[in-house]
Amino acid sequence: MKLKLDKKYVPIAATLAVAALLYLGVGVKYPNFLSLRVFVNFFRDNAFLGVIAIGMTLVIISGGIDLSVGSMIAFVGILCAQLITNLGVNPLLAFAIALLCGSLIGFLMGCLIQIYKAPPFIVTLAGMFFCRGLANVISLESIPIDNPLFIKILKFGIYLPGSIKVPTTVLAFLAVFVVFLYLMHYTKFGRNVYAIGGSSQSALLMGLRIGRTRILIYTLSGFLSSLAGIVYILNTPAGNSLAGVGIELDAIACVVIGGTLLTGGVGFLAGTFIGLLIQAIIKTFLTFSNLSTWWTKIAIGVLIMVFILLQRFFSQASSLMRTQAVVEFKNPRPDAAGRASTGAS
Amino acid sequence: MKLRPLAARQVLGSLVWPILALAIILIFNAFFTPVMFKLEIKDSHLFGSLIDILNRAAPVMLMAIGMTLVIATGGIDISVGSMSAVSGSFTTVLLVVYGVPLAWAIVIGLVVVTMLGLWNGFMVSSIGVQPIVTTLIMWVLARGIATLFANGETILFENPRYEFIANGFLFGIPFPITIVAAVFAITQLLTRRTALGLFVESVGCNPVASRYSGVNVRAIKQTVYVFTAFLAGIAGLINTANIKVADVTRSGDGLELDAILAVVIGGTSMDGGKFSLTGTIIGAIVMQTLTTTILTNGVPVQVTRVIKALVVVFIILIQSETFHSQVRSLFRRRAHEA
């Protein structure tokens, strides 16, 4: 009997193996680590990261990038806190306003990218500063939230055996994950996302509505990062304008570690899920061993580099079989591909 | 895409926009804050708001000079702000905690930053990772390295020779301005009086064609990232020496956007392939004048980020061909109706 794996699942299988090794490796050192409680905490601590990583997966598969996600968390968090605590707005209404604002900013960024052909990283870099600036304008100080309904939402949860609580934030993340898994693999929209990332030109010639899809991708990413902002304040119960600094790198790390190619067109949401798990394991391990949080950042930076190098190695090995012409067709001049932020070739 | 030869008229033409922007801000100030134009010589040193603007723009100018070349090759470097924190952190910690002589502390600080640039360049040129991802990683890594080396503390120091880098005067002119002038002169000479500038532009225009015509694309890309890191290191020393504190978490934070803005306002295209160092310098002055104007008119500091982000959007629109044709058709329709 021969176990044969489809080639497109190789990176995701490798990631899964790394996750399992890390999990068991840390488990040998700290036996408590393998408990169900710690496993649930992986998701409780990283639910907001998971939510933005889902949006980032879409954006990266379509060949773009979104750097505004971290600032969006801060902006939405402080906006909700301001509305609920200082203006006495119903939390649910505040959430709706926040989601609307986030989607609108995402939509505008998508328009700039699609209609005015601006490079995604520049547009979203501007979005990053815009949101961070707005957050600072609303309040420089952290605003705590103690609205009864908000606390009720926060305290809600499903209990697993052993009285382990799965809180609202984790449920929200899992729900979003399932919805997007369906969107990406079973709808026309999902196939369009892959088509744009594979080759925007061919997708256009095939008659796909790439403009509409690309704007929708950035709108969804804006929506998801504002949802992540809400998840974030449900975790801390306070809005803070300094929240989420550098989170965009963590989200990109989840996506890349999960086997999605930065050049677009290739990748899985399930991979991002495992990428999130790997990061959660590393973070929890560093907390267990009392190391500075900056080590987490450095570890994730190094990890992302290792995975990119591995991807290069794999894709170069497979591209050797194709002709040079195909390679050059897929890596056109930077000014033509600038839109897809593939400056390097 | 048409190939445009760089005629003198066009080079000058590309400077029209940044000069116009600067003029508008200065005219605004002439009406609302005329104090800004006062220049005086105290103890044979030049003082005044305008000199102050130049002085404050110095770190961004240095980063922007490097950034111009990086963007011209079709890349981007968003790690400059964090890398500037590294040189400040290393030099200050070596000086204060380990008692290393100042000159050596500065040399080591700059060497460390240059190594980071070497890594950026290697990832982009030899491995082929997108510049935005490579430098995003460095953006976080560099800040992490700076923080860990300083043990997460802000370190105060008293050292007249170190402070000279930011507050000293050479020939009556503030020292940072002298540094910028020297760096600008050298870079301009190297890129415009030798073939290097042409190579940089050709790499940005079409790396494959450049490689086939014998340009060492890898070496050019590698060099611009190293050069940018080195300049970011000097900028970090100026920033640190200026406030006499190595504040690892805040030093250089957000300067990458200022540097990119300076480059883009200066007429260098984000697509790569052509650049103007003179434009970049004017762009950096525009940015600093804008910031100073905002602050002197009593607008809170927090708002500056929002305004800068809107400026970026405005520039994106101005550079976009689609926007040009939309505006043109709008005017044409008006003409038809009239």
XYZ file of C-alpha atoms in Angstrom:
683
model
C 0.000 0.000 0.000
C 1.338 3.378 -0.944
C 0.306 6.587 0.763
C 0.230 9.291 -1.883
C -0.303 12.940 -1.054
C -1.504 15.441 -3.625
C 1.346 17.906 -4.222
C -0.704 20.927 -3.277
C -1.209 19.530 0.219
C 2.521 19.043 0.913
C 3.140 22.479 2.544
C 0.065 22.170 4.746
C 1.078 18.662 5.802
C 4.554 19.951 6.666
C 3.018 22.744 8.750
C 0.779 20.283 10.557
C 3.802 18.117 11.346
C 5.699 21.148 12.716
C 2.688 22.076 14.874
C 2.393 18.548 16.264
C 6.141 18.328 16.982
C 6.161 21.718 18.730
C 3.081 20.821 20.775
C 4.476 17.487 21.924
C 7.982 18.929 22.388
C 6.761 21.637 24.744
C 4.439 19.077 26.349
C 7.427 16.942 27.341
C 8.989 19.906 29.144
C 5.762 21.178 30.743
C 3.242 18.307 31.177
C 0.451 20.801 32.086
C 0.800 22.166 28.568
C -1.053 19.211 27.061
C -4.262 19.817 29.050
C -7.505 20.734 27.299
C -7.642 23.986 29.280
C -4.379 25.232 27.782
C -5.571 24.151 24.352
C -8.748 26.222 24.680
C -6.636 29.122 25.952
C -4.611 29.009 22.717
C -7.746 30.216 20.986
C -8.988 32.476 23.774
C -5.742 34.472 23.722
C -5.475 34.564 19.937
C -9.083 34.756 18.741
C -8.639 38.335 17.474
C -5.450 37.347 15.652
C -7.290 34.402 14.099
C -10.081 36.641 12.842
C -7.707 39.078 11.097
C -5.601 36.188 9.792
C -8.682 34.890 7.944
C -9.088 38.249 6.193
C -5.350 38.414 5.540
C -5.493 34.947 3.923
C -8.068 36.195 1.415
C -6.047 39.324 0.682
C -2.775 37.424 0.246
C -4.330 34.692 -1.934
C -5.633 37.492 -4.171
C -2.025 38.725 -4.476
C -2.314 41.765 -2.193
C -1.498 42.670 1.394
C -3.308 44.534 4.163
C -1.156 46.418 6.669
C -4.022 48.329 8.285
C -5.373 45.456 10.414
C -3.483 46.238 13.638
C -4.463 49.900 13.686
C -8.032 48.949 12.829
C -8.171 46.878 16.037
C -7.069 49.904 18.048
C -9.481 52.243 16.245
C -12.510 49.956 16.565
C -11.686 49.110 20.176
C -11.424 52.711 21.278
C -14.453 53.699 19.177
C -16.610 51.054 20.883
C -15.271 51.982 24.313
C -15.987 55.664 23.689
C -19.507 54.943 22.409
C -20.418 52.525 25.209
C -18.739 54.081 28.240
C -18.745 57.813 27.510
C -21.788 58.195 25.262
C -23.974 55.450 26.767
C -24.746 53.726 23.460
C -26.126 50.177 23.534
C -23.154 47.796 23.034
C -24.837 45.968 20.143
C -25.451 49.259 18.321
C -21.846 50.292 19.041
C -20.635 47.002 17.554
C -22.742 47.579 14.447
C -21.370 51.116 14.008
C -17.815 49.824 14.470
C -18.281 47.034 11.916
C -19.754 49.516 9.467
C -16.819 51.940 9.907
C -14.298 49.115 9.467
C -15.992 47.801 6.323
C -16.218 51.335 4.909
C -12.484 51.971 5.412
C -11.755 48.575 3.832
C -14.067 49.415 0.930
C -12.326 52.761 0.315
C -8.915 51.100 0.381
C -10.174 48.481 -2.070
C -11.408 51.230 -4.391
C -8.051 53.024 -4.308
C -6.313 49.738 -5.114
C -8.708 48.575 -7.831
C -9.822 51.794 -9.541
C -6.718 53.937 -9.164
C -4.255 51.043 -9.525
C -2.323 52.004 -6.380
C -0.005 49.394 -4.811
C -1.859 47.645 -1.932
C 0.959 48.100 0.570
C 1.039 51.875 0.116
C -2.744 52.208 0.365
C -2.971 49.981 3.423
C 0.084 51.660 4.980
C -1.828 54.928 4.682
C -4.862 53.119 6.139
C -2.686 51.946 9.025
C -1.660 55.513 9.887
C -5.177 56.817 9.318
C -6.739 54.339 11.762
C -3.998 54.737 14.361
C -4.394 58.524 14.065
C -8.172 58.291 14.475
C -7.707 56.057 17.515
C -5.370 58.659 19.039
C -7.808 61.445 18.221
C -10.673 59.641 20.015
C -8.639 59.103 23.155
C -4.993 58.803 24.112
C -5.935 57.088 27.356
C -7.348 53.619 27.749
C -11.140 53.593 28.287
C -12.523 50.747 30.451
C -15.954 49.279 29.647
C -18.319 48.102 32.400
C -21.696 48.167 30.654
C -23.889 45.308 32.043
C -24.905 43.966 28.612
C -21.259 44.093 27.474
C -20.184 42.133 30.552
C -22.990 39.644 29.870
C -21.714 39.081 26.319
C -18.183 38.803 27.678
C -19.134 36.264 30.355
C -21.130 34.083 27.974
C -19.630 30.752 27.044
C -20.177 27.083 26.359
C -18.848 24.640 28.925
C -16.827 21.633 27.892
C -16.388 18.603 30.188
C -14.134 19.446 33.122
C -15.851 22.869 33.453
C -13.648 24.403 30.778
C -15.305 27.491 29.357
C -15.232 28.291 25.648
C -15.931 32.045 25.662
C -17.809 34.197 23.117
C -14.605 35.312 21.430
C -13.547 31.756 20.563
C -17.064 30.919 19.343
C -17.000 34.054 17.160
C -13.650 33.043 15.674
C -14.806 29.491 14.956
C -18.046 30.729 13.367
C -16.159 33.173 11.119
C -13.710 30.437 10.221
C -16.458 28.030 9.133
C -18.273 30.727 7.121
C -15.117 31.708 5.266
C -14.105 28.104 4.714
C -17.437 27.728 2.895
C -16.992 31.034 1.024
C -13.513 30.161 -0.177
C -14.098 26.577 -1.282
C -17.742 26.331 -2.313
C -18.687 29.679 -3.879
C -17.960 31.623 -7.057
C -16.444 34.389 -4.927
C -13.858 31.981 -3.503
C -12.829 30.733 -6.939
C -12.550 34.337 -8.169
C -10.170 35.149 -5.297
C -7.867 32.305 -6.355
C -8.160 33.312 -10.007
C -7.161 36.933 -9.327
C -4.152 35.822 -7.311
C -3.076 33.283 -9.933
C -3.165 35.768 -12.758
C -5.245 38.902 -12.651
C -4.853 39.260 -16.422
C -6.184 35.798 -17.273
C -9.028 36.200 -14.783
C -10.045 39.391 -16.576
C -9.827 37.728 -19.985
C -11.959 34.859 -18.708
C -14.650 37.405 -18.008
C -14.509 37.191 -14.209
C -15.610 40.269 -12.316
C -12.192 40.965 -10.837
C -12.861 44.597 -9.926
C -15.902 43.760 -7.821
C -14.137 40.801 -6.217
C -10.988 42.740 -5.323
C -12.938 45.572 -3.698
C -15.039 42.985 -1.829
C -11.858 41.276 -0.570
C -10.556 44.480 1.035
C -14.020 45.314 2.373
C -14.197 41.864 3.989
C -10.694 42.325 5.401
C -11.804 45.662 6.883
C -14.944 44.004 8.272
C -12.935 41.167 9.805
C -10.335 43.455 11.354
C -13.080 45.534 12.948
C -14.658 42.303 14.219
C -11.206 41.437 15.585
C -11.225 44.822 17.333
C -14.488 43.870 19.058
C -13.080 40.469 19.999
C -10.023 42.286 21.376
C -12.039 44.528 23.712
C -14.085 41.525 24.833
C -10.781 40.020 25.994
C -9.340 43.064 27.783
C -12.615 44.860 28.567
C -11.072 48.260 27.603
C -10.351 50.260 24.473
C -6.731 51.302 23.999
C -5.254 53.367 21.177
C -1.966 51.456 21.464
C -3.613 48.056 20.920
C -2.513 45.792 18.101
C 0.842 47.387 17.240
C 2.712 44.973 14.960
C -0.218 42.516 14.811
C -0.187 42.746 11.007
C 3.091 40.822 11.004
C 1.608 38.126 13.243
C -1.331 37.790 10.874
C 0.939 37.584 7.830
C 2.999 35.009 9.750
C -0.098 32.840 10.342
C -0.877 32.965 6.640
C 2.662 32.293 5.395
C 3.380 29.556 7.926
C 0.101 27.984 6.823
C 1.563 27.468 3.361
C -0.075 30.339 1.472
C 2.255 31.786 -1.147
C 2.924 35.531 -0.799
C 2.814 35.830 -4.573
C -0.867 34.890 -4.493
C -3.066 32.237 -6.059
C -2.066 29.392 -3.754
C -3.114 28.665 -0.189
C -5.710 27.354 2.245
C -7.664 28.827 5.128
C -7.067 25.572 6.991
C -3.331 26.264 6.721
C -3.841 29.643 8.367
C -5.649 27.859 11.211
C -2.582 25.681 11.811
C -0.336 28.729 11.463
C -2.344 30.354 14.231
C -1.954 27.221 16.356
C 1.848 27.270 15.897
C 2.022 30.891 16.986
C -0.210 30.202 19.962
C 2.057 27.339 21.022
C 5.167 29.536 20.772
C 3.539 32.393 22.690
C 2.236 30.125 25.443
C 5.608 28.394 25.717
C 7.366 31.756 26.149
C 4.856 32.734 28.859
C 5.405 29.376 30.598
C 9.150 30.016 30.627
C 8.890 33.712 31.617
C 10.688 35.219 28.610
C 10.245 38.789 27.349
C 7.383 39.274 24.868
C 9.930 40.713 22.460
C 11.328 37.218 22.131
C 7.928 36.187 20.750
C 8.215 38.859 18.094
C 11.735 37.776 17.218
C 10.792 34.089 17.210
C 7.864 34.785 14.877
C 10.042 36.932 12.604
C 12.624 34.159 12.339
C 9.952 31.489 11.843
C 8.308 33.442 9.022
C 11.714 33.769 7.298
C 12.376 30.041 7.584
C 8.982 29.260 6.043
C 9.491 31.753 3.210
C 12.880 30.201 2.470
C 11.312 26.723 2.440
C 8.562 27.943 0.100
C 11.166 29.431 -2.247
C 13.000 26.150 -2.224
C 9.870 24.146 -3.025
C 8.560 26.499 -5.697
C 11.978 26.751 -7.360
C 12.288 22.998 -7.454
C 8.891 22.659 -9.105
C 9.391 25.580 -11.488
C 12.546 23.975 -12.866
C 10.257 21.571 -14.669
C 8.391 24.361 -16.391
C 9.895 26.477 -19.106
C 11.607 29.764 -18.410
C 8.975 31.550 -20.446
C 6.200 30.534 -18.086
C 8.211 31.803 -15.141
C 8.769 35.149 -16.753
C 5.151 35.412 -17.769
C 4.166 34.944 -14.137
C 6.710 37.546 -12.940
C 6.198 40.513 -15.207
C 7.836 43.892 -14.851
C 7.385 45.488 -11.438
C 5.358 48.401 -12.838
C 2.800 46.011 -14.244
C 2.839 43.785 -11.201
C 3.246 46.600 -8.669
C -0.467 46.280 -8.075
C 0.069 42.803 -6.792
C 3.021 44.043 -4.707
C 5.359 41.601 -6.362
C 8.192 44.115 -6.650
C 10.833 41.431 -6.433
C 11.377 39.129 -9.305
C 4.422 52.012 -20.963
C 6.371 54.564 -22.927
C 10.074 55.000 -22.414
C 10.780 58.547 -21.424
C 14.261 59.991 -21.912
C 15.305 62.212 -19.040
C 15.563 65.635 -20.626
C 16.620 68.537 -18.421
C 13.221 70.141 -18.871
C 11.478 67.048 -17.603
C 13.759 66.749 -14.580
C 12.929 70.339 -13.710
C 9.298 69.693 -14.574
C 9.069 66.889 -12.031
C 10.230 69.306 -9.340
C 7.373 71.716 -10.008
C 4.876 69.874 -7.782
C 7.006 69.582 -4.633
C 8.174 73.200 -4.970
C 4.573 74.302 -5.451
C 3.483 72.359 -2.349
C 6.256 73.962 -0.315
C 5.348 77.404 -1.638
C 1.684 76.961 -0.667
C 2.565 75.976 2.895
C 5.081 78.833 3.207
C 2.569 81.389 1.885
C 0.025 80.066 4.388
C 2.595 80.634 7.111
C 3.497 84.089 5.826
C -0.083 85.116 6.631
C -0.770 83.170 9.815
C 2.602 82.690 11.508
C 5.044 85.283 10.139
C 7.407 84.571 13.058
C 8.487 81.530 11.101
C 10.544 83.600 8.672
C 12.707 85.279 11.292
C 16.381 84.391 10.887
C 19.104 85.620 13.216
C 22.733 85.005 14.016
C 23.509 84.473 17.693
C 27.153 83.851 18.688
C 27.921 83.325 14.976
C 25.295 80.506 14.899
C 22.293 80.579 12.609
C 18.919 80.455 14.418
C 15.288 80.633 13.363
C 12.209 78.587 12.573
C 13.299 77.790 9.030
C 16.653 76.488 10.226
C 14.785 74.554 12.895
C 12.609 72.925 10.241
C 15.675 71.867 8.250
C 17.307 70.615 11.419
C 14.292 68.559 12.442
C 13.859 67.220 8.921
C 17.461 65.943 8.906
C 16.740 62.362 10.122
C 13.846 61.950 7.703
C 15.958 63.438 4.877
C 18.699 60.880 5.516
C 16.239 57.973 5.524
C 14.478 59.391 2.492
C 17.703 59.619 0.460
C 18.203 55.885 0.944
C 14.493 55.201 0.447
C 14.596 57.061 -2.883
C 17.126 54.602 -4.255
C 15.251 51.602 -2.809
C 11.961 52.771 -4.350
C 13.729 53.510 -7.626
C 14.740 49.839 -7.834
C 11.070 48.909 -7.439
C 11.351 48.065 -3.746
C 10.365 49.597 -0.425
C 11.929 49.665 3.032
C 9.513 50.166 5.894
C 12.048 49.103 8.521
C 13.999 52.395 8.526
C 12.248 53.737 11.639
C 12.966 50.606 13.666
C 16.519 50.345 12.363
C 17.172 53.912 13.496
C 16.165 52.796 17.000
C 18.826 50.056 16.819
C 21.774 52.409 16.299
C 20.501 54.700 19.068
C 20.051 51.782 21.435
C 23.405 50.103 20.735
C 25.486 53.273 20.809
C 23.869 54.577 23.985
C 23.964 51.289 25.874
C 27.595 50.667 24.895
C 28.500 54.212 25.964
C 26.559 54.381 29.227
C 26.370 50.790 30.487
C 29.576 49.268 29.119
C 31.724 52.436 29.099
C 32.893 51.988 25.505
C 34.546 55.114 24.039
C 32.074 57.233 22.049
C 33.741 56.773 18.657
C 33.712 52.986 18.997
C 30.144 52.981 20.300
C 29.041 54.921 17.228
C 30.982 52.675 14.867
C 29.523 49.511 16.437
C 26.000 50.975 16.389
C 26.299 51.794 12.697
C 27.859 48.420 11.859
C 24.983 46.574 13.561
C 22.396 48.569 11.597
C 24.316 48.017 8.375
C 24.240 44.267 9.045
C 20.450 44.461 9.292
C 20.430 46.218 5.919
C 22.670 43.492 4.552
C 20.065 40.936 5.639
C 17.237 42.954 4.043
C 19.177 43.195 0.811
C 20.064 39.505 0.848
C 16.422 38.454 1.323
C 15.225 40.745 -1.452
C 17.988 40.331 -4.028
C 19.176 36.750 -3.574
C 16.134 34.957 -2.146
C 13.559 37.008 -4.005
C 11.172 37.718 -1.110
C 8.949 40.767 -1.660
C 10.561 43.895 -0.223
C 7.422 44.753 1.771
C 7.482 41.405 3.592
C 11.237 41.376 4.161
C 11.243 44.848 5.626
C 8.031 44.261 7.586
C 9.826 41.417 9.335
C 12.797 43.716 9.940
C 10.399 46.406 11.187
C 9.486 44.129 14.097
C 12.854 42.362 14.452
C 14.892 45.574 14.614
C 12.644 47.070 17.284
C 12.923 43.780 19.194
C 16.710 43.793 18.962
C 16.877 47.429 20.087
C 14.563 46.731 23.038
C 16.345 43.573 24.145
C 19.788 45.183 23.959
C 18.608 48.075 26.134
C 16.805 45.586 28.421
C 13.553 47.352 27.675
C 14.692 50.506 29.474
C 14.964 54.097 28.315
C 18.521 55.208 28.935
C 19.460 58.799 29.752
C 22.931 60.155 29.083
C 25.044 63.279 29.470
C 27.797 63.457 26.895
C 28.558 66.770 25.167
C 30.364 65.088 22.275
C 27.451 62.719 21.639
C 24.960 65.588 21.860
C 27.050 67.501 19.315
C 25.683 65.180 16.593
C 22.260 66.745 17.034
C 22.858 70.090 18.699
C 26.327 71.115 17.538
C 27.225 73.726 14.948
C 29.717 73.439 12.128
C 30.612 76.691 10.311
C 27.587 78.317 12.004
C 25.219 75.718 10.553
C 23.599 73.001 12.709
C 25.574 69.777 12.445
C 22.674 67.542 11.239
C 22.203 69.838 8.246
C 25.905 69.496 7.450
C 25.588 65.708 7.548
C 22.588 65.769 5.214
C 24.366 68.155 2.831
C 27.408 65.888 2.694
C 25.376 62.688 2.209
C 23.225 64.367 -0.431
C 26.273 65.691 -2.339
C 28.002 62.298 -2.306
C 24.872 60.372 -3.351
C 24.041 62.857 -6.070
C 27.616 62.656 -7.424
C 27.643 58.854 -7.363
C 24.260 58.466 -9.031
C 24.346 61.303 -11.546
C 28.033 61.549 -12.471
C 28.565 57.798 -12.738
C 26.456 55.073 -14.340
C 25.187 53.886 -10.928
C 22.045 56.026 -11.071
C 21.225 54.680 -14.496
C 21.700 51.111 -13.248
C 19.356 51.772 -10.312
C 16.717 53.150 -12.674
C 17.108 50.294 -15.142
C 16.699 47.712 -12.361
C 13.497 49.470 -11.336
C 12.224 49.664 -14.908
C 12.829 46.081 -15.917
C 15.054 43.785 -13.857
C 15.030 40.986 -16.425
C 16.115 43.215 -19.303
C 18.730 44.819 -17.055
C 20.164 41.417 -16.228
C 20.335 40.465 -19.892
C 22.127 43.696 -20.722
C 24.792 42.995 -18.141
C 23.649 44.984 -15.114
C 24.361 43.167 -11.858
C 20.784 43.412 -10.560
C 21.515 41.548 -7.327
C 24.445 43.764 -6.394
C 22.478 46.943 -7.102
C 19.503 45.820 -4.983
C 21.786 44.608 -2.207
C 23.636 47.924 -2.152
C 20.593 50.179 -1.915
C 19.228 48.308 1.132
C 22.595 48.412 2.898
C 22.956 52.118 2.103
C 19.451 52.857 3.428
C 20.124 50.957 6.642
C 23.391 52.872 7.149
C 21.630 56.214 6.677
C 18.806 55.112 9.008
C 21.538 54.361 11.551
C 22.904 57.909 11.316
C 19.354 59.258 11.553
C 18.872 57.224 14.726
C 22.033 58.724 16.259
C 20.760 62.240 15.501
C 17.342 61.459 17.008
C 18.854 59.957 20.142
C 21.455 62.671 20.606
C 18.759 65.296 20.190
C 16.622 64.206 23.141
C 19.558 62.817 25.182
C 17.555 59.631 25.767
C 17.644 56.285 24.000
C 13.902 55.611 23.977
C 13.822 52.229 22.260
C 10.060 51.885 22.027
C 9.369 55.296 20.517
C 12.549 56.426 18.757
C 11.969 56.536 15.008
C 8.399 55.215 15.325
C 6.367 56.155 12.254
C 9.289 57.814 10.460
C 9.048 55.238 7.660
C 5.832 56.859 6.433
C 7.439 60.321 6.534
C 10.387 59.030 4.539
C 8.164 57.319 1.947
C 6.022 60.440 1.722
C 9.070 62.638 1.230
C 10.188 60.405 -1.629
C 6.785 60.298 -3.288
C 6.096 64.029 -2.895
C 9.522 64.586 -4.459
C 8.298 63.052 -7.701
C 9.861 59.586 -7.460
C 7.330 57.075 -8.778
C 6.271 54.224 -6.467
C 6.588 51.885 -9.470
C 10.323 52.451 -9.594
C 12.432 53.283 -12.601
C 13.099 56.949 -12.039
C 14.100 59.048 -9.090
C 14.979 62.555 -8.048
C 17.135 63.075 -4.957
C 16.626 66.844 -5.078
C 12.875 66.224 -5.156
C 13.188 63.957 -2.117
C 14.999 66.647 -0.118
C 12.283 69.159 -1.015
C 9.664 66.506 -0.164
C 11.191 66.001 3.282
C 11.177 69.774 3.842
C 7.518 69.883 2.764
C 6.667 67.155 5.289
C 8.489 68.862 8.163
C 7.092 72.296 7.286
C 3.626 70.739 7.232
C 4.175 69.136 10.643
C 5.602 72.363 12.121
C 2.738 74.380 10.632
C 0.167 71.983 12.080
C 1.792 72.158 15.497
C 2.320 75.950 15.576
C -1.345 76.435 14.704
C -2.372 74.576 17.839
C -3.667 71.373 16.251
C -3.053 68.364 18.548
C -0.128 66.113 17.661
C -2.407 63.065 17.233
C -4.098 64.610 14.221
C -0.846 64.812 12.224
C -0.992 61.071 11.465
C -4.505 61.368 10.050
C -3.476 64.350 7.930
C -0.370 62.562 6.656
C -2.455 59.525 5.716
C -4.813 61.781 3.766
C -1.819 63.394 2.040
C -0.741 59.905 0.900
C -4.200 59.239 -0.546
C -4.084 62.602 -2.325
C -0.692 61.754 -3.834
C -1.912 58.310 -4.930
C -4.766 60.016 -6.766
C -2.468 62.594 -8.379
C -0.127 59.856 -9.632
C -2.947 57.681 -10.997
C -3.596 57.639 -14.734
C -7.255 56.708 -14.134
C -7.724 59.783 -11.969
C -6.144 61.985 -14.685
C -8.565 60.734 -17.319
C -11.518 61.034 -14.925
C -10.635 64.666 -14.209
C -10.057 65.325 -17.905
C -13.417 63.838 -18.916
C -15.080 65.884 -16.178
C -13.663 69.079 -17.692
C -14.518 67.958 -21.214
C -18.119 67.348 -20.184
C -18.257 70.827 -18.668
C -16.888 72.279 -21.902
C -19.553 70.438 -23.901
C -22.325 71.659 -21.668
C -21.113 75.266 -21.902
